[in-house]
Amino acid sequence: MEENYLFQKILNEPFPLSAPQKDAIMCETARVRVVAGAGAGKTETLTRKVVYLLLEKNVDPSEIVAFTFTEKAAQSMKSRIYNRISHFGKSQVCSRLGDMYVGTIHAYCAQLLEEHFGYGGYEVLDENQEMAYLHRAIWGMNILPETSISQKCRIFAKNQAMVYAEMIPDQDLYRHSPGFYRAREKYVEGLDGHRRLTFDRMIDLAVKSLEKEPQVVNNIHHLIVDEYQDINHAQEKLIHLLAKNAQLFVVGDPRQTIYQWRGSDERCFENFGSGNNAATTTQITITENRRSTKRIVEVANEFASTFEGTCYDPMETTRTEIGAAYFVEINSDQSEVEWIANQIESYLNENACSYGNIAILLRSVNTSGPLFIDEFRRRGFPYIVGGKVGLFRRPEVQAVGKLFAWISGDAGFFQKNRWDFQNQIRGEDLLDSSLMDWGEIIAESDLIENIVRKLEIWRQNVLDGMFSNFTQAYYALLEILSYKLLDPETPADAVVMANLGRFSALLTDYETAIMLGGKRRNWASNMKGLCWFINTYATSAYEEQQSDDLRGVNAIQLMTIHQSKGLEWPLVFVPCMVEGRFPSSQVGQRQTWLIPEDMFDRKRYEGDLDSERKLVYVACTRAKDVLVVSQFKTMNGRSRSASEFLTEGTLRQALTPISEQDRLPFHALTHGGDAEEIETYVTGELISYGKCPYMYQMNMVWGFEPGLKPLIGYGKALHHCLRVAADLMRDEGIDPITAVAEAVDADFHLPFVDGPRLMRMREIAKEKLMAFAIEREEDMRRIREVESRIEYPLQQAILVGKADVILHDDVGIEVRDYKTSDRVITEEEAAFQVRIYSRGLSAMGESVSKGTIAYLEDLSIADVGVSDQELQNADNLAEERISGIRDRNFRACPGGVCETCNYTTICRFKEKFNGGH
C-alpha cells in the first residue's frame, strides 16, 4: 500500500503528468524513443523517469547515466531529482546520488578516460582554448599555403571536427587526403605531448577504448539521453556502446534540429530502433505544450507543417490563455529597433513586465545586434548580449583590447568585425580610441593624471619583459585605468567588472597556448600574436560574462536563436526577418574541405533552408505569452526584401498583423518559474570563500585569472603519480616504492616547463614521493581507493569533491588528503576538506574512523578529528558559506590571505586595511 502511494506521488507531484509522460516513465522495453515537442516538459519527464527508477524500481544510482545537452540543463535536472527525492522523504537515497552520472557526453568521456584509460594527467581544452592552441600549432602544418593563418585555423578546425563526427577511418584519410592526414597526426601528437584533449577527440578516444574494453561500463543498466536529435554519428556510436547491456531511453524533437552545421544528424533520431532493434523499441509521442499560449502554439504548428521529411504530431497547448502572435512591417532597420524599444518601454511603464521577461532573438547577433545595443544603451535598458560576439560589444572590453593591440605600435590594429578589414583602427589611433571607450565607463575627470604618460610607460614595461605573465600586465593596466573606482555593489559597475574578468580569461587562454612546453617568452612577438588572435578570432567568439543563469538576470536578453534553445520568456521579439539575414546569406555556401566531398554529407555541414526553418520554429516556441515577428523594408536607404519564410510560407498568414504606428496591445504576462534550484558547490570553492569572499567573487564569479606560473600543476602532478602508483600496486601487485618510481617516470608532467628543467623537477618529485613511500609504506599498502568522488546534499545545495585517498582501517576507513605544502592551503582549511569528505562518505553508509592530512614536503601526518560533532560543525560552516555565496555577500576580509592574494593590484579595499583586504 505504501509503495503504491509513493508510486502515485511520483506520477502526480508537483503536478500530474500526462498519459504519454506516464507511459514513457513506466516503459520497460530495451529501447524507448520519446518524441517531445517544444515546451512538452522534457526535463520533467526525464526527472520523473530517474526518480521512478530509484524509488519504485530500486535501481542503484551507479547503474544510471543521463546525458544532457548542456551543463546548465544537467544542473537543472539534477536539482529536480534531489528536490523530488527529498520531498518524498528518501534522504538515504539522496546521499548516494553521487554515484549516478547526470551531465554532458563530453564531461562523461573525460571522466571515463581519466578513471579507466590512462588520461588522468590530461587537461581538456574548450573551443576557445583549442583555437588559441591552433594559432600556435598551425605553423607546423603544411596545408593551405595561400591562406592566412586565421583562415587556416578555422578551416582545419572545421574539417577536424567533421572527421571526428563522421568517424572517417584513418586509412581512408591517408589514402584520399594524405596532406590533411599528416597535419592531423602532427596536431594530435602535439596535443598528446602537452597532455591536452579536445572535445571531439574525447568522444573518439572513448569509442575506441570501449570497443577494446566494453566491460568497463557493465555497471550501466539505464542510459537516458536528452536532445537526441542533435547528436552526431560518433556520439551515436558511443551511446550504443554504453547501452549494450542497458535500457536506452532517448528524448528529442526533430523539429528543433538546428546543429547540422556542427555534425548533428536527425537521421540518428529517425532511425532509432530500426533494423534488429525494431521488435524491442517503443515510440511515445508527447504532444502537450505546457509553455505557450494557444496562438503561439497555432503559429508554431502551422509553420512546422512546411518542414521537409518526416511529419510529427502537432503540439496541443495545455494552457487556457489565448495569448498573441503578431507580425509588424517597419520602414527601416533603425525604425524597427526604435519601435521594439518603444514597446518594451510601454510594457515597463505599465508594470506589465520586467526587463528579464523579454528576449530579442536574432539569427546573428554580429549582424543584427549593434543597432539594438546602441539603442538600449541610449535608453539605459539593462541588457545581456549572447552569441559569440557579446564580449566585444562592450566598451570596457574594446578599450582594453585596443590597448593590448596598441603595444605592437604600427603593427597593432583593432576591428570590431573580423571580416571587415577596411574598417580598422591602427597604431597610435588605438590609444585615443581606447580612452574614448573607457570614458563611457569612468568619467575623464576621475581618471588619474598623466594617464597617457603612464600608459606609455606600461607599454614599454610590457615590451621590456617587466611582468611575469599577461595577467600581471593586465592588472597593472587596470590600475592605471582607475579600475578600483568601480563599485561592485553598483549593478552597472558589476557588469563591467565581470566583463573585464572575462577578458582576463581570454588572455590566459592565449598565453597558455603559447607557453605550453616551457617556451621562452618574446613579449614583442607574443603581443603581435595576441593582437591577431583578438582580431581574427576572439572578437567573434567570446561571449559576455554571465555570472548568473540567463533566466535569473533582470535584463533584456539579446541573443542568437541557437543560444536560446531550452530557454523561455513571456515576451519574445524575432526581428530582422529579411532576405540575407534570415535565412542567413551563408546558408548553402561552399566551404573549404580538405578531404574529397564524396566521403561525407557536405550539404549537411553547409546548411540548408530546412535548417533555417527549424531555427524560426525554435525562436517562436521560446515565447510563453506574446510573440512579435518583424521585418524592415529599407536599410541605409536601400530596399530590402522580406524573408522568404514570410513571403512563401505560412508564417506571415498565421500571425496577426499590426502596423508600425500601432502600439503593441497589452497582454497579461506570466511571472515566476521553477522553484529555486539546488546548486552544486565544490569544496575548494567554499575554502576560497572562507579566505575572502571578495577574492571569491573576483575569481569564481567574474572570472579574473590568478596568472600563469611556470610550476603551475606541480601539486596535481604529484597527486596523479600517487594515483597511478596505487593502481599499479592494486592491479600488478608491485611494492609501493617501485610503484611510485614507475609512476613518476611515466606520468609526471608539468605543462609549462621545458625538457631539461622538467627532468630535474621529475627527479625532485621522485625523490620526494619515494621518501614518502618508504616512510609510509604501510599506509601505501592500506590504500583502498584513490580520488574517490564525494557528493551529498546539504541545505539547498549539493556538495561535491574528491577525497585524495581512502585507506583501510581496523574499525572502518581513514580519509586522507595529500598536501605538497602548507603555503597554499592552511591545516585548518585542509581539515575542513577532510571533514566534508568524511561527512559525505558517512552519509553513504561508510564507517569513517579517522581523518588525516599527509604533507609530502616533510613526510608528516596531521590527524583530523572526525567525531559526529566535528563533522556537524563542518556542515554548519559549509552551510554558512553557501548562504553567503547565495546571498551575494562578497564583503572583503582583512587578514593574512592578502599576502598570497592574486588580485591585490586591482583590489579596491586593500588600502583600507593597511595593505590587506
PDB file of N, CA and C in Angstrom, residues 797-824:
ATOM      1  N   ALA A 797      21.635  22.694  -1.416  1.00  0.00           N
ATOM      2  CA  ALA A 797      22.839  22.626  -2.235  1.00  0.00           C
ATOM      3  C   ALA A 797      23.323  21.187  -2.319  1.00  0.00           C
ATOM      4  N   ILE A 798      24.201  20.966  -3.290  1.00  0.00           N
ATOM      5  CA  ILE A 798      24.895  19.688  -3.415  1.00  0.00           C
ATOM      6  C   ILE A 798      26.374  19.994  -3.261  1.00  0.00           C
ATOM      7  N   LEU A 799      27.020  19.292  -2.367  1.00  0.00           N
ATOM      8  CA  LEU A 799      28.436  19.498  -2.105  1.00  0.00           C
ATOM      9  C   LEU A 799      29.218  18.371  -2.769  1.00  0.00           C
ATOM     10  N   VAL A 800      30.219  18.719  -3.584  1.00  0.00           N
ATOM     11  CA  VAL A 800      30.984  17.693  -4.293  1.00  0.00           C
ATOM     12  C   VAL A 800      32.477  17.911  -4.074  1.00  0.00           C
ATOM     13  N   GLY A 801      33.222  16.850  -4.262  1.00  0.00           N
ATOM     14  CA  GLY A 801      34.669  16.919  -4.135  1.00  0.00           C
ATOM     15  C   GLY A 801      35.284  15.568  -4.400  1.00  0.00           C
ATOM     16  N   LYS A 802      36.615  15.497  -4.253  1.00  0.00           N
ATOM     17  CA  LYS A 802      37.331  14.241  -4.440  1.00  0.00           C
ATOM     18  C   LYS A 802      38.257  14.029  -3.260  1.00  0.00           C
ATOM     19  N   ALA A 803      38.032  12.938  -2.540  1.00  0.00           N
ATOM     20  CA  ALA A 803      38.948  12.574  -1.458  1.00  0.00           C
ATOM     21  C   ALA A 803      40.203  11.976  -2.082  1.00  0.00           C
ATOM     22  N   ASP A 804      41.370  12.505  -1.708  1.00  0.00           N
ATOM     23  CA  ASP A 804      42.609  12.027  -2.325  1.00  0.00           C
ATOM     24  C   ASP A 804      42.770  10.522  -2.167  1.00  0.00           C
ATOM     25  N   VAL A 805      42.618  10.059  -0.931  1.00  0.00           N
ATOM     26  CA  VAL A 805      42.855   8.637  -0.659  1.00  0.00           C
ATOM     27  C   VAL A 805      41.916   8.158   0.432  1.00  0.00           C
ATOM     28  N   ILE A 806      41.397   6.962   0.269  1.00  0.00           N
ATOM     29  CA  ILE A 806      40.669   6.266   1.331  1.00  0.00           C
ATOM     30  C   ILE A 806      41.477   5.029   1.687  1.00  0.00           C
ATOM     31  N   LEU A 807      41.806   4.893   2.967  1.00  0.00           N
ATOM     32  CA  LEU A 807      42.616   3.764   3.426  1.00  0.00           C
ATOM     33  C   LEU A 807      41.783   2.828   4.296  1.00  0.00           C
ATOM     34  N   HIS A 808      42.128   1.546   4.241  1.00  0.00           N
ATOM     35  CA  HIS A 808      41.523   0.579   5.148  1.00  0.00           C
ATOM     36  C   HIS A 808      41.950   0.889   6.578  1.00  0.00           C
ATOM     37  N   ASP A 809      41.058   0.634   7.512  1.00  0.00           N
ATOM     38  CA  ASP A 809      41.381   0.810   8.923  1.00  0.00           C
ATOM     39  C   ASP A 809      40.807  -0.379   9.678  1.00  0.00           C
ATOM     40  N   ASP A 810      41.317  -0.640  10.861  1.00  0.00           N
ATOM     41  CA  ASP A 810      40.838  -1.801  11.624  1.00  0.00           C
ATOM     42  C   ASP A 810      39.351  -1.712  11.923  1.00  0.00           C
ATOM     43  N   VAL A 811      38.857  -0.483  12.136  1.00  0.00           N
ATOM     44  CA  VAL A 811      37.449  -0.331  12.526  1.00  0.00           C
ATOM     45  C   VAL A 811      36.625   0.413  11.486  1.00  0.00           C
ATOM     46  N   GLY A 812      37.206   0.709  10.353  1.00  0.00           N
ATOM     47  CA  GLY A 812      36.464   1.438   9.328  1.00  0.00           C
ATOM     48  C   GLY A 812      37.410   1.907   8.240  1.00  0.00           C
ATOM     49  N   ILE A 813      37.263   3.161   7.841  1.00  0.00           N
ATOM     50  CA  ILE A 813      38.148   3.713   6.819  1.00  0.00           C
ATOM     51  C   ILE A 813      38.771   5.004   7.311  1.00  0.00           C
ATOM     52  N   GLU A 814      39.910   5.335   6.721  1.00  0.00           N
ATOM     53  CA  GLU A 814      40.602   6.583   7.011  1.00  0.00           C
ATOM     54  C   GLU A 814      40.545   7.459   5.762  1.00  0.00           C
ATOM     55  N   VAL A 815      40.145   8.702   5.930  1.00  0.00           N
ATOM     56  CA  VAL A 815      40.078   9.659   4.816  1.00  0.00           C
ATOM     57  C   VAL A 815      41.313  10.548   4.888  1.00  0.00           C
ATOM     58  N   ARG A 816      42.076  10.558   3.793  1.00  0.00           N
ATOM     59  CA  ARG A 816      43.338  11.300   3.823  1.00  0.00           C
ATOM     60  C   ARG A 816      43.407  12.278   2.660  1.00  0.00           C
ATOM     61  N   ASP A 817      43.959  13.453   2.950  1.00  0.00           N
ATOM     62  CA  ASP A 817      44.202  14.462   1.926  1.00  0.00           C
ATOM     63  C   ASP A 817      45.702  14.706   1.850  1.00  0.00           C
ATOM     64  N   TYR A 818      46.269  14.667   0.645  1.00  0.00           N
ATOM     65  CA  TYR A 818      47.692  14.935   0.449  1.00  0.00           C
ATOM     66  C   TYR A 818      47.902  16.424   0.184  1.00  0.00           C
ATOM     67  N   LYS A 819      48.930  16.983   0.795  1.00  0.00           N
ATOM     68  CA  LYS A 819      49.286  18.375   0.563  1.00  0.00           C
ATOM     69  C   LYS A 819      50.774  18.464   0.247  1.00  0.00           C
ATOM     70  N   THR A 820      51.100  19.253  -0.789  1.00  0.00           N
ATOM     71  CA  THR A 820      52.510  19.421  -1.126  1.00  0.00           C
ATOM     72  C   THR A 820      53.194  20.382  -0.163  1.00  0.00           C
ATOM     73  N   SER A 821      52.425  21.297   0.449  1.00  0.00           N
ATOM     74  CA  SER A 821      52.975  22.221   1.439  1.00  0.00           C
ATOM     75  C   SER A 821      51.811  22.824   2.203  1.00  0.00           C
ATOM     76  N   ASP A 822      52.111  23.674   3.194  1.00  0.00           N
ATOM     77  CA  ASP A 822      51.053  24.347   3.940  1.00  0.00           C
ATOM     78  C   ASP A 822      50.928  25.806   3.518  1.00  0.00           C
ATOM     79  N   ARG A 823      51.534  26.138   2.360  1.00  0.00           N
ATOM     80  CA  ARG A 823      51.521  27.537   1.941  1.00  0.00           C
ATOM     81  C   ARG A 823      50.244  27.886   1.169  1.00  0.00           C
ATOM     82  N   VAL A 824      49.751  26.945   0.347  1.00  0.00           N
ATOM     83  CA  VAL A 824      48.587  27.222  -0.476  1.00  0.00           C
ATOM     84  C   VAL A 824      47.306  27.102   0.325  1.00  0.00           C
TER      85      VAL A 824
END
